Amino acid sequence: MRTRIVVGFDGFVDTLLHCVDRRLSPSSYRRMRLIEQCGERIGLAAGKSMNMECVVQEQTLGGNAPLLAKALSSLGHSVDLVGTLGFPTINPLFQPLSTEGCHLYSIGEPGLTDAFEFTNGKLLVGKMGELGQLSLKTMLRRVGEPFLAALIREAQLIATVNWTMMPAVGQFWEWLLDHKKLLSREVILFVDLADPTKRPKKDLTCALKTLSQLNRSVRLMLGLNRAECELVYAATHKKEAPESLLEIAVSLRERLKLDTVIIHT
């Protein structure tokens, strides 16, 4: 079944890097394979200084919204991606999405991420740039408020991701509350907070209250990983989360009055 989906609102250019352990020649090196190696090297520089060489492996599109849009379009859905894809001209790294079933609408310059890759994980260093300062007012001006309203009205699924890094996401939820006529209980609103650890607790509490209110107009689906569900549980219940993920999910769904809570590990 082909679904009309709106996805927003971030976008990153990711630079994938290897950290050099030993330079063997101008054209060859031995990489740091484990995160621990990098950590130990940095720790030894305390009180001194250090230079760590990195080798670029590739640059690629990134960000929660573009990656989700790419996945959904690969399943045959019609996807309208509204994100920080480059402004006023869309960055060439995002252009291939338009040939994969995505309609691209850019609202700003992408953030930049240096992704230090190791065999046992990644260290992601983000540079927010315009993305972290973008307001809903600017977003609506650049994409056109009537046009965005038309996209929302026609969508069967709306996915808003990366609330943590983008103040405009929470502002968009408030905008939806003020434009309830665009919504219906047949529509799913998917929300990914994207690790709210660095946001103040009062921000998270306020955001969760807004989501509870939105669930009266749409079928709201909150997606959480293990760490996020424990954080949200602590914010809503004022106590430590239980071990059972099922118990956490059921309790959050009832406490927040949401249609669906998904916890993935």
Coordinates of C-alpha atoms in Angstrom, one line a residue:
M1 CA 0.0 0.0 0.0
R2 CA 1.5 3.4 -1.1
T3 CA 1.3 5.9 1.7
R4 CA 1.7 9.7 1.5
I5 CA 4.3 10.6 4.2
V6 CA 5.8 13.9 5.3
V7 CA 9.2 13.6 7.1
G8 CA 11.1 16.5 8.8
F9 CA 13.1 18.4 9.7
D10 CA 16.8 17.9 10.0
G11 CA 19.6 17.1 7.6
F12 CA 23.4 16.5 8.0
V13 CA 26.4 16.0 5.9
D14 CA 28.4 13.2 7.5
T15 CA 32.1 12.9 7.0
L16 CA 33.3 9.3 7.9
L17 CA 36.8 9.2 9.3
H18 CA 39.5 6.8 10.5
C19 CA 41.8 7.9 13.3
V20 CA 45.5 7.2 12.5
D21 CA 47.4 5.2 15.0
R22 CA 50.7 5.0 13.1
R23 CA 51.5 6.6 9.7
L24 CA 53.5 4.0 7.8
S25 CA 54.1 5.9 4.6
P26 CA 52.6 8.9 2.7
S27 CA 49.9 6.5 1.3
S28 CA 49.4 4.0 4.1
Y29 CA 48.6 4.0 7.8
R30 CA 47.4 1.8 10.7
R31 CA 44.1 3.0 12.0
M32 CA 42.9 3.0 15.6
R33 CA 40.5 0.1 15.5
L34 CA 38.9 0.4 19.0
I35 CA 37.3 3.4 20.7
E36 CA 39.4 2.6 23.8
Q37 CA 42.6 3.3 21.8
C38 CA 41.4 6.8 20.9
G39 CA 40.3 7.4 24.5
E40 CA 43.6 6.4 25.9
R41 CA 45.5 8.6 23.4
I42 CA 43.4 11.6 24.4
G43 CA 43.8 10.8 28.1
L44 CA 47.6 10.8 27.8
A45 CA 47.4 14.4 26.4
A46 CA 45.9 15.8 29.6
G47 CA 47.9 18.8 30.7
K48 CA 49.8 18.8 27.4
S49 CA 48.5 18.8 23.9
M50 CA 48.2 16.4 21.0
N51 CA 47.6 16.2 17.2
M52 CA 45.5 13.3 16.0
E53 CA 45.4 12.7 12.2
C54 CA 42.2 11.6 10.6
V55 CA 41.7 10.1 7.1
V56 CA 38.4 10.8 5.3
Q57 CA 36.7 7.7 4.0
E58 CA 33.7 9.3 2.4
Q59 CA 31.1 12.1 2.7
T60 CA 27.5 11.1 2.7
L61 CA 24.0 12.4 3.5
G62 CA 23.0 12.1 7.1
G63 CA 20.4 13.2 9.6
N64 CA 17.4 11.4 11.1
A65 CA 14.9 12.8 8.6
P66 CA 16.9 12.1 5.3
L67 CA 17.8 8.6 6.4
L68 CA 14.2 7.8 7.4
A69 CA 12.9 9.3 4.2
K70 CA 15.3 7.2 2.2
A71 CA 14.2 4.0 4.0
L72 CA 10.5 4.8 3.6
S73 CA 10.8 5.7 -0.1
S74 CA 12.7 2.4 -0.7
L75 CA 9.5 0.7 0.5
G76 CA 7.5 2.4 -2.3
H77 CA 5.9 5.2 -0.3
S78 CA 5.5 8.8 -1.5
V79 CA 7.7 10.9 0.7
D80 CA 7.8 14.6 1.1
L81 CA 11.1 15.4 2.9
V82 CA 11.3 18.9 4.5
G83 CA 14.7 19.4 6.0
T84 CA 18.0 21.3 6.3
L85 CA 19.3 20.1 2.9
G86 CA 21.1 23.2 1.8
F87 CA 19.7 26.7 1.2
P88 CA 18.9 28.3 -1.1
T89 CA 20.4 25.4 -3.2
I90 CA 20.1 21.8 -2.1
N91 CA 23.4 20.2 -1.4
P92 CA 24.4 17.6 -4.1
L93 CA 24.6 14.8 -1.5
F94 CA 20.9 15.0 -1.0
Q95 CA 19.9 15.2 -4.7
P96 CA 19.9 11.4 -5.2
L97 CA 16.9 11.2 -2.9
S98 CA 14.8 12.9 -5.5
T99 CA 15.4 10.0 -7.9
E100 CA 14.4 7.5 -5.2
G101 CA 10.8 8.7 -4.7
C102 CA 11.4 11.7 -2.3
H103 CA 10.2 15.2 -3.0
L104 CA 12.8 17.6 -1.4
Y105 CA 12.0 20.9 0.3
S106 CA 14.9 22.6 2.0
I107 CA 14.5 25.0 5.0
G108 CA 18.2 25.7 5.7
E109 CA 21.8 24.6 5.7
P110 CA 22.6 21.1 6.9
G111 CA 24.5 20.4 10.1
L112 CA 27.9 18.8 9.8
T113 CA 29.0 15.6 11.5
D114 CA 32.5 14.1 11.9
A115 CA 31.9 10.4 12.4
F116 CA 35.0 8.7 13.8
E117 CA 34.5 5.0 12.9
F118 CA 35.9 2.2 15.0
T119 CA 35.2 -1.6 14.8
N120 CA 33.3 -1.4 18.1
G121 CA 31.3 1.8 17.6
K122 CA 31.3 5.4 16.4
L123 CA 32.1 8.7 17.9
L124 CA 29.9 11.4 16.3
V125 CA 31.0 15.0 16.7
G126 CA 28.2 17.3 15.5
K127 CA 28.4 20.9 14.3
M128 CA 24.9 22.3 14.4
G129 CA 25.3 25.6 12.5
E130 CA 22.0 27.0 11.3
L131 CA 20.1 23.8 12.1
G132 CA 20.3 24.4 15.9
Q133 CA 19.1 28.0 15.6
L134 CA 16.4 27.5 13.0
S135 CA 13.0 28.8 14.1
L136 CA 9.6 27.7 13.0
K137 CA 9.0 31.2 11.7
T138 CA 12.0 30.9 9.4
M139 CA 11.0 27.4 8.4
L140 CA 7.5 28.4 7.4
R141 CA 8.8 31.4 5.5
R142 CA 11.2 29.3 3.4
V143 CA 9.0 26.4 2.6
G144 CA 5.8 28.5 2.6
E145 CA 3.2 28.1 5.3
P146 CA 0.3 27.4 3.0
F147 CA 2.4 24.8 1.1
L148 CA 3.4 23.0 4.3
A149 CA -0.2 23.1 5.4
A150 CA -1.2 21.4 2.2
L151 CA 1.4 18.7 2.6
I152 CA 0.2 18.0 6.2
R153 CA -3.4 17.9 5.1
E154 CA -2.7 15.3 2.4
A155 CA -0.4 13.1 4.5
Q156 CA -1.4 9.8 6.0
L157 CA 1.8 9.7 8.1
I158 CA 3.8 12.6 9.5
A159 CA 7.2 11.8 11.0
T160 CA 9.0 14.4 13.1
V161 CA 12.5 13.5 14.3
N162 CA 15.4 15.0 16.2
W163 CA 13.5 17.1 18.7
T164 CA 16.7 17.3 20.8
M165 CA 18.8 19.2 18.3
M166 CA 16.1 21.3 16.6
P167 CA 14.0 23.7 18.6
A168 CA 11.8 24.1 15.4
V169 CA 10.5 20.5 15.9
G170 CA 8.8 21.4 19.2
Q171 CA 7.5 24.6 17.7
F172 CA 6.1 22.6 14.9
W173 CA 4.1 20.5 17.3
E174 CA 2.7 23.7 18.8
W175 CA 1.8 24.8 15.3
L176 CA -0.1 21.6 14.7
L177 CA -2.1 22.2 17.9
D178 CA -3.1 25.5 16.5
H179 CA -4.0 24.0 13.1
K180 CA -5.9 20.9 14.2
K181 CA -8.2 21.2 11.2
L182 CA -5.3 19.9 9.1
L183 CA -5.3 16.6 11.1
S184 CA -7.6 13.6 11.7
R185 CA -7.5 10.5 13.9
E186 CA -6.8 8.6 10.7
V187 CA -3.3 10.2 10.5
I188 CA -0.3 8.8 12.3
L189 CA 2.2 11.3 13.8
F190 CA 5.5 9.5 14.5
V191 CA 7.9 11.1 17.0
D192 CA 11.6 10.4 17.6
L193 CA 13.1 12.5 20.3
A194 CA 16.7 11.5 19.4
D195 CA 18.4 11.3 22.8
P196 CA 17.0 14.1 24.9
T197 CA 19.8 13.8 27.5
K198 CA 21.3 17.2 26.9
R199 CA 17.9 19.1 26.9
P200 CA 16.7 20.5 30.3
K201 CA 14.1 18.3 32.1
K202 CA 11.5 21.1 31.9
D203 CA 11.9 21.1 28.1
L204 CA 11.2 17.4 28.0
T205 CA 8.3 17.6 30.3
C206 CA 6.7 20.4 28.2
A207 CA 7.3 18.5 25.0
L208 CA 5.6 15.3 26.4
K209 CA 2.6 17.4 27.5
T210 CA 2.3 18.8 23.9
L211 CA 2.4 15.2 22.5
S212 CA -0.4 14.2 24.9
Q213 CA -2.5 17.0 23.6
L214 CA -1.7 16.2 20.0
N215 CA -2.9 12.6 20.5
R216 CA -6.4 13.9 20.7
S217 CA -6.2 14.9 17.0
V218 CA -3.9 12.2 15.6
R219 CA -2.7 8.7 16.4
L220 CA 0.6 9.6 18.0
M221 CA 3.4 7.0 17.9
L222 CA 6.4 7.7 20.1
G223 CA 9.5 5.7 19.3
L224 CA 12.2 5.3 22.0
N225 CA 15.4 3.3 22.5
R226 CA 16.3 1.8 25.9
A227 CA 18.1 4.9 27.2
E228 CA 15.4 7.2 26.0
C229 CA 12.5 5.2 27.5
E230 CA 14.2 5.2 30.9
L231 CA 14.7 9.0 30.7
V232 CA 11.1 9.6 29.7
Y233 CA 9.9 7.3 32.4
A234 CA 11.9 9.1 35.0
A235 CA 10.5 12.5 33.8
T236 CA 6.9 11.3 33.9
H237 CA 6.9 9.0 36.9
K238 CA 9.6 10.7 39.1
K239 CA 11.3 7.4 39.8
E240 CA 13.6 4.9 38.2
A241 CA 12.3 2.8 35.4
P242 CA 11.6 -0.9 35.9
E243 CA 13.6 -3.6 34.0
S244 CA 10.7 -4.8 31.9
L245 CA 10.5 -2.9 28.6
L246 CA 6.9 -4.0 28.2
E247 CA 6.0 -2.6 31.6
I248 CA 7.7 0.7 30.7
A249 CA 5.9 0.9 27.4
V250 CA 2.5 0.2 28.8
S251 CA 3.0 2.6 31.7
L252 CA 4.2 5.4 29.4
R253 CA 1.4 4.9 27.0
E254 CA -1.2 5.2 29.8
R255 CA 0.5 8.0 31.6
L256 CA 1.0 10.2 28.4
K257 CA -2.3 9.1 26.9
L258 CA -0.6 8.2 23.6
D259 CA -1.9 5.8 20.9
T260 CA 1.3 3.9 20.6
V261 CA 4.7 3.6 22.4
I262 CA 7.5 1.7 20.6
I263 CA 10.7 0.7 22.4
H264 CA 13.5 -0.8 20.3
T265 CA 16.7 -2.2 21.7

